[in-house]
Structure formats: structure tokens, C-alpha cells
Amino acid sequence: MKIFWRILRICLYALLLLLVVAVGVLVVLTGTEGGRQNLAGLISTMASTDDRKVTVSGIEGIWSGALRVDHVVLEDRAGPWLVARKVALDWSATALLSRNFNADRIAAERIELARLPQAGQQPSQGGSTSLPVSIDVREIDLPEIALGQQLAGSGIAELAAKGSLKADPSPLAIETVLNVARHDGKQGNVDAKIHFAPADNKLDLDLKASEPAGGIIANLLKLPDAPPVDIVVSGSGPLANWSGIGTFVVDRQIVTQLTGRHQLSDKGHYIEAKGDGEFERFLPEKFKSLFTGKTSFDVAGTATTAGGVDIERATIESDT
């Protein structure tokens, strides 16, 4: 999720720069092919930093509401890590003037994600990490997403993604529906529905993910021998009294089942998690003997309004 927001923020800032720059030089830079190339170069330069290089090429339809970009390349100090080809954006450019990003459709003919980006070497400037605008994207259509071997684990993985996204920075609210499925002859899919609105005291979560052996999830989790993985997480209710359940299955065996609960009280945020599982195979050798067989856990505590943590109970029991 963190990498998703990072990519989204970069793209939104690039679009903001596009609008601001284009308004000032409309006649000079958008009337000819050479002018549009100069505009793309200017946007690329303004969106780049010492740790990040953004290259935008082939801009068309800036004022038509049907923006088209031939390709966008994101690079870090190690080189390119993401390429988006034939990007299509059906949107309202003028809505950005009121800090709203409204789009009927965002699509790209092909996304190539070779790896995750490196951490920047420049010191953090602090400040807010919130999005610069409100977002309402009614359709996300990415029919070809190629993941490099570093992410896929073996060869190149081909995926497709569809969904929608609404996000408001103030008050914070996020609502998204997303489906990701492999289409390279291998099975695997992720379905997610999330509605998070703290100001409305609401959190609905429904996540299902399933992959056979040698899948992307097992590689990202660094599971030994990349076994089949199934994940189910669900929960709903007001944030002041929220509960959820989760199941993690590896190689057709339940690794862990857990329940979680969050309650808001005068003292702060009460959090409870309890469950059991078999964790031995995933632990370093020196810890395996402590978690032989089934292990049960029961943890509860309060994150107090004063900034501290009050542990009510914390028990771990195994068959050892």
C-alpha cells in the first residue's frame, strides 16, 4: 500500500505541475508538436529531484478532457523502476484549481514495474504526507502489468488490475474497490474492498488473496519454497467498537487465525488481538524450539490519550 500511495502522489504532483505550467504557456507550448515536447520536458524537470527522476513524453489532448501520454518513466539512483505506456486520463483539468482530482477513467496500455524504488538519500524535510488534492477516480483499468523477477520471484509475472478510488485528505476518508488477477497462464488474484472514514466512525474491510505455489505473495513475504498462499481478512462496524477476523493459510494448512477488536474509551484506544497458529517453519532456527506445534497468543492493551501504552495482558503459549 505504501508504494501505491508513493506512486499516486508523484503522478498527482506531476499533473498539478502540468496544469499550472500549461495555463501560463498555453499558446506557446501546446500549439505545435515541438511545443508539446518542450512542455513534457519542463514537467519532467520540475517533477524530478536528486533522488527521483520523472520523464514524461508524448502529451496530447491537454485541454480536451482526454489527456494522453505516450509514456511515463520513474527512476531512482539505481535507474528506472517503473514505466507506464500509453497512459489515458479522462478527467476534468479545471477541477484541480479547486484541489479536486476527478476522473471518469485512468488507464494505461502497459505498466512495467521492475522493482520497488530505493529509499532516497536526501534527509526528510518532515511536513505532511497527505495527498495534495481530493481524489475521485470512477474507473481504473490496467490490463497489462508486468512485474520484474525481483517482485515476481521467478521470471516475469503478468497481471491485470481494475477498480475505483475515492480519497479525501481532510477529513481523511478512503474508499476503494480493487481486483488484481494474473493472466500469464498462472492462477492468482486479490480482491479488496476498503471504506475507511474516521470522521464518520467507520471502517469496512474485505480482503481475499489466493495464489498457487511460486506466487508473488509468497515471494514478497519470503516464505521458504514459495508455497501456495490464501489470505482472508474482514471486519466492519464503527471505529469506536470495531472487530475483525483474519485467516492465513500456507500450503493448504492454516498458519494462523486471529480476531481483533478496537474500542474507543475515555482512556484512549483499546486494542485486543487473540488467535493461534503454527509458526515454527517461518522462524529463524534459534527460535523454532520455542514455538513447536501450535502456539496461542492473547494480547490486549490501551494506547492512552497521554501518549503511553497500558498493557492489560500479553500471553503466548505453545506445545513446547
mmCIF file of C-alpha atoms in Angstrom, residues 8-314:
data_model
loop_
_atom_site.group_PDB
_atom_site.id
_atom_site.type_symbol
_atom_site.label_atom_id
_atom_site.label_comp_id
_atom_site.label_asym_id
_atom_site.label_seq_id
_atom_site.Cartn_x
_atom_site.Cartn_y
_atom_site.Cartn_z
ATOM 1 C CA LEU A 8 -0.010 8.131 -6.749
ATOM 2 C CA ARG A 9 1.479 11.196 -5.048
ATOM 3 C CA ILE A 10 4.209 11.513 -7.706
ATOM 4 C CA CYS A 11 1.640 11.302 -10.503
ATOM 5 C CA LEU A 12 -0.689 13.825 -8.870
ATOM 6 C CA TYR A 13 2.086 16.338 -8.317
ATOM 7 C CA ALA A 14 3.111 15.890 -11.957
ATOM 8 C CA LEU A 15 -0.475 16.601 -13.033
ATOM 9 C CA LEU A 16 -0.616 19.707 -10.846
ATOM 10 C CA LEU A 17 2.601 20.929 -12.421
ATOM 11 C CA LEU A 18 1.164 20.158 -15.842
ATOM 12 C CA LEU A 19 -1.873 22.340 -15.205
ATOM 13 C CA VAL A 20 -0.002 25.253 -13.617
ATOM 14 C CA VAL A 21 2.679 25.362 -16.302
ATOM 15 C CA ALA A 22 0.270 24.799 -19.172
ATOM 16 C CA VAL A 23 -2.041 27.639 -18.139
ATOM 17 C CA GLY A 24 0.839 30.094 -18.284
ATOM 18 C CA VAL A 25 2.194 28.985 -21.633
ATOM 19 C CA LEU A 26 -0.902 27.670 -23.394
ATOM 20 C CA VAL A 27 -0.396 29.259 -26.778
ATOM 21 C CA VAL A 28 3.368 28.847 -26.952
ATOM 22 C CA LEU A 29 3.729 25.265 -25.824
ATOM 23 C CA THR A 30 0.562 23.428 -26.840
ATOM 24 C CA GLY A 31 0.003 24.696 -30.345
ATOM 25 C CA THR A 32 2.725 22.622 -32.017
ATOM 26 C CA GLU A 33 4.356 19.213 -31.621
ATOM 27 C CA GLY A 34 7.633 20.869 -30.696
ATOM 28 C CA GLY A 35 5.858 22.960 -28.093
ATOM 29 C CA ARG A 36 4.241 19.893 -26.532
ATOM 30 C CA GLN A 37 7.633 18.190 -26.367
ATOM 31 C CA ASN A 38 9.052 21.225 -24.592
ATOM 32 C CA LEU A 39 6.134 21.135 -22.154
ATOM 33 C CA ALA A 40 6.750 17.439 -21.415
ATOM 34 C CA GLY A 41 10.415 18.175 -20.776
ATOM 35 C CA LEU A 42 9.564 21.066 -18.465
ATOM 36 C CA ILE A 43 7.138 18.932 -16.438
ATOM 37 C CA SER A 44 9.722 16.139 -16.193
ATOM 38 C CA THR A 45 12.342 18.544 -14.858
ATOM 39 C CA MET A 46 10.019 20.160 -12.318
ATOM 40 C CA ALA A 47 8.752 16.780 -11.011
ATOM 41 C CA SER A 48 12.277 15.388 -10.554
ATOM 42 C CA THR A 49 14.635 15.636 -7.572
ATOM 43 C CA ASP A 50 18.171 14.455 -6.810
ATOM 44 C CA ASP A 51 16.734 11.098 -5.671
ATOM 45 C CA ARG A 52 13.932 10.846 -8.220
ATOM 46 C CA LYS A 53 13.762 11.374 -11.954
ATOM 47 C CA VAL A 54 10.438 11.645 -13.761
ATOM 48 C CA THR A 55 10.308 11.530 -17.561
ATOM 49 C CA VAL A 56 7.058 12.390 -19.356
ATOM 50 C CA SER A 57 6.861 12.065 -23.134
ATOM 51 C CA GLY A 58 4.232 12.484 -25.838
ATOM 52 C CA ILE A 59 1.496 14.665 -24.310
ATOM 53 C CA GLU A 60 -1.766 15.056 -26.253
ATOM 54 C CA GLY A 61 -5.247 16.391 -25.502
ATOM 55 C CA ILE A 62 -4.291 18.626 -22.601
ATOM 56 C CA TRP A 63 -7.474 20.720 -22.741
ATOM 57 C CA SER A 64 -9.883 18.205 -24.263
ATOM 58 C CA GLY A 65 -10.596 16.274 -21.064
ATOM 59 C CA ALA A 66 -8.998 13.251 -22.725
ATOM 60 C CA LEU A 67 -5.324 13.521 -21.786
ATOM 61 C CA ARG A 68 -2.994 11.034 -23.443
ATOM 62 C CA VAL A 69 0.673 10.457 -22.566
ATOM 63 C CA ASP A 70 2.921 8.193 -24.623
ATOM 64 C CA HIS A 71 4.970 7.083 -21.630
ATOM 65 C CA VAL A 72 5.992 7.995 -18.095
ATOM 66 C CA VAL A 73 9.238 6.716 -16.545
ATOM 67 C CA LEU A 74 10.108 6.853 -12.830
ATOM 68 C CA GLU A 75 13.757 6.431 -11.852
ATOM 69 C CA ASP A 76 15.814 6.448 -8.665
ATOM 70 C CA ARG A 77 19.586 6.480 -8.272
ATOM 71 C CA ALA A 78 19.755 2.851 -9.470
ATOM 72 C CA GLY A 79 17.850 3.581 -12.676
ATOM 73 C CA PRO A 80 14.286 3.067 -13.984
ATOM 74 C CA TRP A 81 11.932 1.108 -11.756
ATOM 75 C CA LEU A 82 8.533 1.889 -13.313
ATOM 76 C CA VAL A 83 7.386 2.584 -16.869
ATOM 77 C CA ALA A 84 3.780 3.399 -17.816
ATOM 78 C CA ARG A 85 2.997 3.191 -21.544
ATOM 79 C CA LYS A 86 0.077 4.753 -23.431
ATOM 80 C CA VAL A 87 -1.498 6.434 -20.432
ATOM 81 C CA ALA A 88 -5.098 7.625 -20.863
ATOM 82 C CA LEU A 89 -6.808 10.034 -18.484
ATOM 83 C CA ASP A 90 -10.427 11.109 -18.992
ATOM 84 C CA TRP A 91 -10.737 13.882 -16.460
ATOM 85 C CA SER A 92 -11.605 17.468 -15.560
ATOM 86 C CA ALA A 93 -8.402 19.515 -15.615
ATOM 87 C CA THR A 94 -10.091 22.617 -14.236
ATOM 88 C CA ALA A 95 -11.228 20.702 -11.125
ATOM 89 C CA LEU A 96 -7.605 20.786 -9.948
ATOM 90 C CA LEU A 97 -7.971 24.520 -9.426
ATOM 91 C CA SER A 98 -10.331 23.683 -6.540
ATOM 92 C CA ARG A 99 -7.975 20.929 -5.308
ATOM 93 C CA ASN A 100 -10.084 18.092 -6.692
ATOM 94 C CA PHE A 101 -8.827 15.350 -8.996
ATOM 95 C CA ASN A 102 -11.892 13.976 -10.787
ATOM 96 C CA ALA A 103 -11.539 11.313 -13.459
ATOM 97 C CA ASP A 104 -14.016 9.065 -15.202
ATOM 98 C CA ARG A 105 -11.194 6.735 -16.177
ATOM 99 C CA ILE A 106 -7.482 6.185 -15.695
ATOM 100 C CA ALA A 107 -5.875 3.574 -17.902
ATOM 101 C CA ALA A 108 -2.501 2.505 -19.214
ATOM 102 C CA GLU A 109 -1.858 0.102 -22.042
ATOM 103 C CA ARG A 110 1.036 -1.412 -20.083
ATOM 104 C CA ILE A 111 2.756 -0.913 -16.720
ATOM 105 C CA GLU A 112 6.247 -2.310 -16.166
ATOM 106 C CA LEU A 113 7.282 -2.469 -12.502
ATOM 107 C CA ALA A 114 10.794 -3.874 -12.336
ATOM 108 C CA ARG A 115 11.284 -3.471 -8.591
ATOM 109 C CA LEU A 116 10.420 -1.280 -5.641
ATOM 110 C CA PRO A 117 12.160 2.117 -5.513
ATOM 111 C CA GLN A 118 15.186 2.715 -3.346
ATOM 112 C CA ALA A 119 14.921 4.932 -0.300
ATOM 113 C CA GLY A 120 16.021 8.489 -1.008
ATOM 114 C CA GLN A 121 19.391 9.731 0.236
ATOM 115 C CA GLN A 122 18.149 13.256 0.894
ATOM 116 C CA PRO A 123 17.159 13.898 4.528
ATOM 117 C CA SER A 124 13.441 14.026 5.206
ATOM 118 C CA GLN A 125 12.011 17.527 5.239
ATOM 119 C CA GLY A 126 9.181 16.474 7.547
ATOM 120 C CA GLY A 127 5.838 18.019 6.754
ATOM 121 C CA SER A 128 2.590 16.363 5.822
ATOM 122 C CA THR A 129 2.405 13.069 3.967
ATOM 123 C CA SER A 130 -1.219 13.648 2.964
ATOM 124 C CA LEU A 131 -2.375 13.843 -0.623
ATOM 125 C CA PRO A 132 -2.350 17.314 -2.224
ATOM 126 C CA VAL A 133 -5.926 17.001 -3.553
ATOM 127 C CA SER A 134 -9.154 15.067 -3.114
ATOM 128 C CA ILE A 135 -9.403 12.103 -5.493
ATOM 129 C CA ASP A 136 -12.377 10.577 -7.271
ATOM 130 C CA VAL A 137 -11.460 8.004 -9.925
ATOM 131 C CA ARG A 138 -14.504 6.090 -11.111
ATOM 132 C CA GLU A 139 -12.616 3.514 -13.186
ATOM 133 C CA ILE A 140 -9.039 2.230 -13.023
ATOM 134 C CA ASP A 141 -8.161 -0.019 -15.958
ATOM 135 C CA LEU A 142 -4.673 -1.548 -16.172
ATOM 136 C CA PRO A 143 -4.907 -4.589 -18.480
ATOM 137 C CA GLU A 144 -1.167 -5.343 -18.545
ATOM 138 C CA ILE A 145 1.096 -5.042 -15.503
ATOM 139 C CA ALA A 146 4.488 -6.729 -15.795
ATOM 140 C CA LEU A 147 6.353 -7.408 -12.543
ATOM 141 C CA GLY A 148 10.109 -7.990 -12.691
ATOM 142 C CA GLN A 149 11.794 -11.052 -11.221
ATOM 143 C CA GLN A 150 12.691 -9.226 -8.004
ATOM 144 C CA LEU A 151 8.963 -8.949 -7.260
ATOM 145 C CA ALA A 152 7.598 -11.982 -9.095
ATOM 146 C CA GLY A 153 10.165 -14.421 -7.719
ATOM 147 C CA SER A 154 10.529 -16.350 -10.973
ATOM 148 C CA GLY A 155 10.606 -14.781 -14.416
ATOM 149 C CA ILE A 156 8.146 -12.010 -15.301
ATOM 150 C CA ALA A 157 4.635 -12.018 -13.851
ATOM 151 C CA GLU A 158 1.793 -10.571 -15.928
ATOM 152 C CA LEU A 159 -1.187 -9.082 -14.082
ATOM 153 C CA ALA A 160 -4.305 -7.048 -14.772
ATOM 154 C CA ALA A 161 -5.975 -4.626 -12.369
ATOM 155 C CA LYS A 162 -9.394 -2.960 -12.275
ATOM 156 C CA GLY A 163 -11.020 -0.833 -9.638
ATOM 157 C CA SER A 164 -12.049 2.583 -8.368
ATOM 158 C CA LEU A 165 -10.753 5.020 -5.755
ATOM 159 C CA LYS A 166 -12.063 7.912 -3.674
ATOM 160 C CA ALA A 167 -9.825 9.672 -1.171
ATOM 161 C CA ASP A 168 -10.170 12.896 0.781
ATOM 162 C CA PRO A 169 -7.249 14.334 2.767
ATOM 163 C CA SER A 170 -9.346 16.419 5.187
ATOM 164 C CA PRO A 171 -11.207 14.924 6.858
ATOM 165 C CA LEU A 172 -9.410 11.719 5.963
ATOM 166 C CA ALA A 173 -11.575 9.236 4.052
ATOM 167 C CA ILE A 174 -10.633 6.402 1.707
ATOM 168 C CA GLU A 175 -12.940 4.158 -0.296
ATOM 169 C CA THR A 176 -11.614 1.709 -2.859
ATOM 170 C CA VAL A 177 -12.558 -1.422 -4.760
ATOM 171 C CA LEU A 178 -9.722 -3.323 -6.413
ATOM 172 C CA ASN A 179 -9.287 -6.583 -8.305
ATOM 173 C CA VAL A 180 -5.868 -7.849 -9.366
ATOM 174 C CA ALA A 181 -5.545 -11.094 -11.328
ATOM 175 C CA ARG A 182 -2.747 -12.897 -13.140
ATOM 176 C CA HIS A 183 -3.183 -13.522 -16.859
ATOM 177 C CA ASP A 184 0.063 -15.271 -17.782
ATOM 178 C CA GLY A 185 -1.254 -18.820 -17.537
ATOM 179 C CA LYS A 186 -0.877 -18.936 -13.749
ATOM 180 C CA GLN A 187 -3.597 -18.603 -11.142
ATOM 181 C CA GLY A 188 -3.705 -15.858 -8.564
ATOM 182 C CA ASN A 189 -5.983 -12.998 -7.602
ATOM 183 C CA VAL A 190 -6.556 -10.309 -4.998
ATOM 184 C CA ASP A 191 -9.952 -8.751 -4.257
ATOM 185 C CA ALA A 192 -10.164 -5.825 -1.859
ATOM 186 C CA LYS A 193 -12.928 -3.513 -0.658
ATOM 187 C CA ILE A 194 -11.997 -0.836 1.869
ATOM 188 C CA HIS A 195 -14.027 2.037 3.317
ATOM 189 C CA PHE A 196 -12.138 3.987 5.968
ATOM 190 C CA ALA A 197 -13.659 7.209 7.293
ATOM 191 C CA PRO A 198 -12.515 8.106 10.831
ATOM 192 C CA ALA A 199 -14.623 11.268 10.939
ATOM 193 C CA ASP A 200 -17.717 9.148 10.268
ATOM 194 C CA ASN A 201 -16.592 6.466 12.760
ATOM 195 C CA LYS A 202 -16.449 3.839 10.004
ATOM 196 C CA LEU A 203 -14.150 1.034 8.847
ATOM 197 C CA ASP A 204 -15.266 -1.727 6.481
ATOM 198 C CA LEU A 205 -12.596 -4.130 5.269
ATOM 199 C CA ASP A 206 -12.878 -7.159 2.995
ATOM 200 C CA LEU A 207 -9.689 -8.672 1.570
ATOM 201 C CA LYS A 208 -9.222 -12.010 -0.177
ATOM 202 C CA ALA A 209 -5.971 -13.146 -1.798
ATOM 203 C CA SER A 210 -5.067 -16.522 -3.264
ATOM 204 C CA GLU A 211 -2.070 -17.846 -5.190
ATOM 205 C CA PRO A 212 -0.644 -21.289 -6.012
ATOM 206 C CA ALA A 213 2.961 -22.299 -5.330
ATOM 207 C CA GLY A 214 5.626 -19.978 -6.704
ATOM 208 C CA GLY A 215 3.384 -16.934 -6.422
ATOM 209 C CA ILE A 216 4.090 -13.263 -5.922
ATOM 210 C CA ILE A 217 2.724 -13.089 -2.365
ATOM 211 C CA ALA A 218 4.969 -15.915 -1.147
ATOM 212 C CA ASN A 219 7.971 -14.231 -2.762
ATOM 213 C CA LEU A 220 7.239 -10.842 -1.200
ATOM 214 C CA LEU A 221 6.745 -12.495 2.212
ATOM 215 C CA LYS A 222 9.946 -14.512 1.652
ATOM 216 C CA LEU A 223 8.218 -17.781 2.558
ATOM 217 C CA PRO A 224 10.535 -20.830 2.229
ATOM 218 C CA ASP A 225 9.979 -22.738 -1.053
ATOM 219 C CA ALA A 226 7.265 -20.224 -2.107
ATOM 220 C CA PRO A 227 4.228 -22.371 -1.127
ATOM 221 C CA PRO A 228 0.567 -21.717 -2.034
ATOM 222 C CA VAL A 229 -0.937 -18.839 -0.046
ATOM 223 C CA ASP A 230 -4.503 -17.897 0.872
ATOM 224 C CA ILE A 231 -5.371 -14.815 2.931
ATOM 225 C CA VAL A 232 -8.793 -13.697 4.146
ATOM 226 C CA VAL A 233 -9.287 -10.570 6.274
ATOM 227 C CA SER A 234 -12.647 -8.989 7.056
ATOM 228 C CA GLY A 235 -14.129 -6.583 9.539
ATOM 229 C CA SER A 236 -16.828 -3.959 9.816
ATOM 230 C CA GLY A 237 -18.504 -1.604 12.204
ATOM 231 C CA PRO A 238 -17.923 1.734 13.847
ATOM 232 C CA LEU A 239 -14.305 2.502 14.721
ATOM 233 C CA ALA A 240 -15.355 3.091 18.313
ATOM 234 C CA ASN A 241 -16.339 -0.578 18.576
ATOM 235 C CA TRP A 242 -14.757 -2.436 15.660
ATOM 236 C CA SER A 243 -13.964 -6.123 15.280
ATOM 237 C CA GLY A 244 -12.324 -8.158 12.546
ATOM 238 C CA ILE A 245 -11.089 -11.651 11.749
ATOM 239 C CA GLY A 246 -8.219 -12.958 9.663
ATOM 240 C CA THR A 247 -7.002 -16.307 8.354
ATOM 241 C CA PHE A 248 -3.592 -17.012 6.808
ATOM 242 C CA VAL A 249 -3.229 -20.353 5.001
ATOM 243 C CA VAL A 250 0.101 -21.625 3.642
ATOM 244 C CA ASP A 251 0.445 -24.841 1.634
ATOM 245 C CA ARG A 252 -3.225 -25.648 2.414
ATOM 246 C CA GLN A 253 -2.534 -25.577 6.159
ATOM 247 C CA ILE A 254 -3.843 -22.858 8.462
ATOM 248 C CA VAL A 255 -0.832 -20.942 9.768
ATOM 249 C CA THR A 256 -2.834 -18.561 11.914
ATOM 250 C CA GLN A 257 -6.359 -17.491 12.699
ATOM 251 C CA LEU A 258 -6.897 -14.341 14.689
ATOM 252 C CA THR A 259 -9.575 -11.969 15.860
ATOM 253 C CA GLY A 260 -9.016 -8.301 16.560
ATOM 254 C CA ARG A 261 -11.032 -5.662 18.349
ATOM 255 C CA HIS A 262 -10.763 -1.898 18.759
ATOM 256 C CA GLN A 263 -12.735 0.178 21.237
ATOM 257 C CA LEU A 264 -12.592 3.878 21.965
ATOM 258 C CA SER A 265 -12.792 4.848 25.637
ATOM 259 C CA ASP A 266 -12.019 7.807 27.885
ATOM 260 C CA LYS A 267 -8.547 6.339 28.449
ATOM 261 C CA GLY A 268 -7.719 6.023 24.747
ATOM 262 C CA HIS A 269 -7.731 3.300 22.103
ATOM 263 C CA TYR A 270 -8.223 -0.214 23.472
ATOM 264 C CA ILE A 271 -6.806 -2.887 21.135
ATOM 265 C CA GLU A 272 -7.161 -6.648 21.502
ATOM 266 C CA ALA A 273 -5.773 -9.485 19.356
ATOM 267 C CA LYS A 274 -6.050 -13.193 20.024
ATOM 268 C CA GLY A 275 -5.585 -16.346 17.998
ATOM 269 C CA ASP A 276 -3.393 -19.342 17.332
ATOM 270 C CA GLY A 277 -1.220 -20.837 14.645
ATOM 271 C CA GLU A 278 1.799 -22.898 13.690
ATOM 272 C CA PHE A 279 4.748 -20.570 13.142
ATOM 273 C CA GLU A 280 7.762 -22.860 13.584
ATOM 274 C CA ARG A 281 8.599 -23.267 9.882
ATOM 275 C CA PHE A 282 8.775 -19.495 9.333
ATOM 276 C CA LEU A 283 11.066 -18.600 12.230
ATOM 277 C CA PRO A 284 14.870 -18.412 12.462
ATOM 278 C CA GLU A 285 16.481 -21.626 13.694
ATOM 279 C CA LYS A 286 17.293 -20.263 17.157
ATOM 280 C CA PHE A 287 13.596 -19.505 17.850
ATOM 281 C CA LYS A 288 11.973 -22.633 16.394
ATOM 282 C CA SER A 289 12.186 -24.679 19.596
ATOM 283 C CA LEU A 290 10.136 -22.045 21.421
ATOM 284 C CA PHE A 291 7.213 -22.332 19.004
ATOM 285 C CA THR A 292 6.950 -26.069 18.343
ATOM 286 C CA GLY A 293 3.442 -27.225 17.431
ATOM 287 C CA LYS A 294 0.501 -24.904 17.918
ATOM 288 C CA THR A 295 1.083 -21.509 19.532
ATOM 289 C CA SER A 296 -1.701 -19.417 21.062
ATOM 290 C CA PHE A 297 -1.496 -15.696 21.750
ATOM 291 C CA ASP A 298 -3.704 -13.210 23.576
ATOM 292 C CA VAL A 299 -2.666 -9.552 23.715
ATOM 293 C CA ALA A 300 -4.652 -6.548 24.903
ATOM 294 C CA GLY A 301 -3.781 -3.002 25.835
ATOM 295 C CA THR A 302 -4.661 0.655 25.557
ATOM 296 C CA ALA A 303 -2.883 3.387 23.632
ATOM 297 C CA THR A 304 -3.608 6.150 26.121
ATOM 298 C CA THR A 305 -4.571 9.724 25.346
ATOM 299 C CA ALA A 306 -1.387 10.803 27.163
ATOM 300 C CA GLY A 307 0.741 9.030 24.568
ATOM 301 C CA GLY A 308 1.660 5.926 26.560
ATOM 302 C CA VAL A 309 0.752 2.240 26.280
ATOM 303 C CA ASP A 310 -1.023 0.364 29.068
ATOM 304 C CA ILE A 311 -0.644 -3.432 28.626
ATOM 305 C CA GLU A 312 -3.593 -5.305 30.119
ATOM 306 C CA ARG A 313 -2.429 -8.796 29.193
ATOM 307 C CA ALA A 314 0.103 -10.484 26.919
#
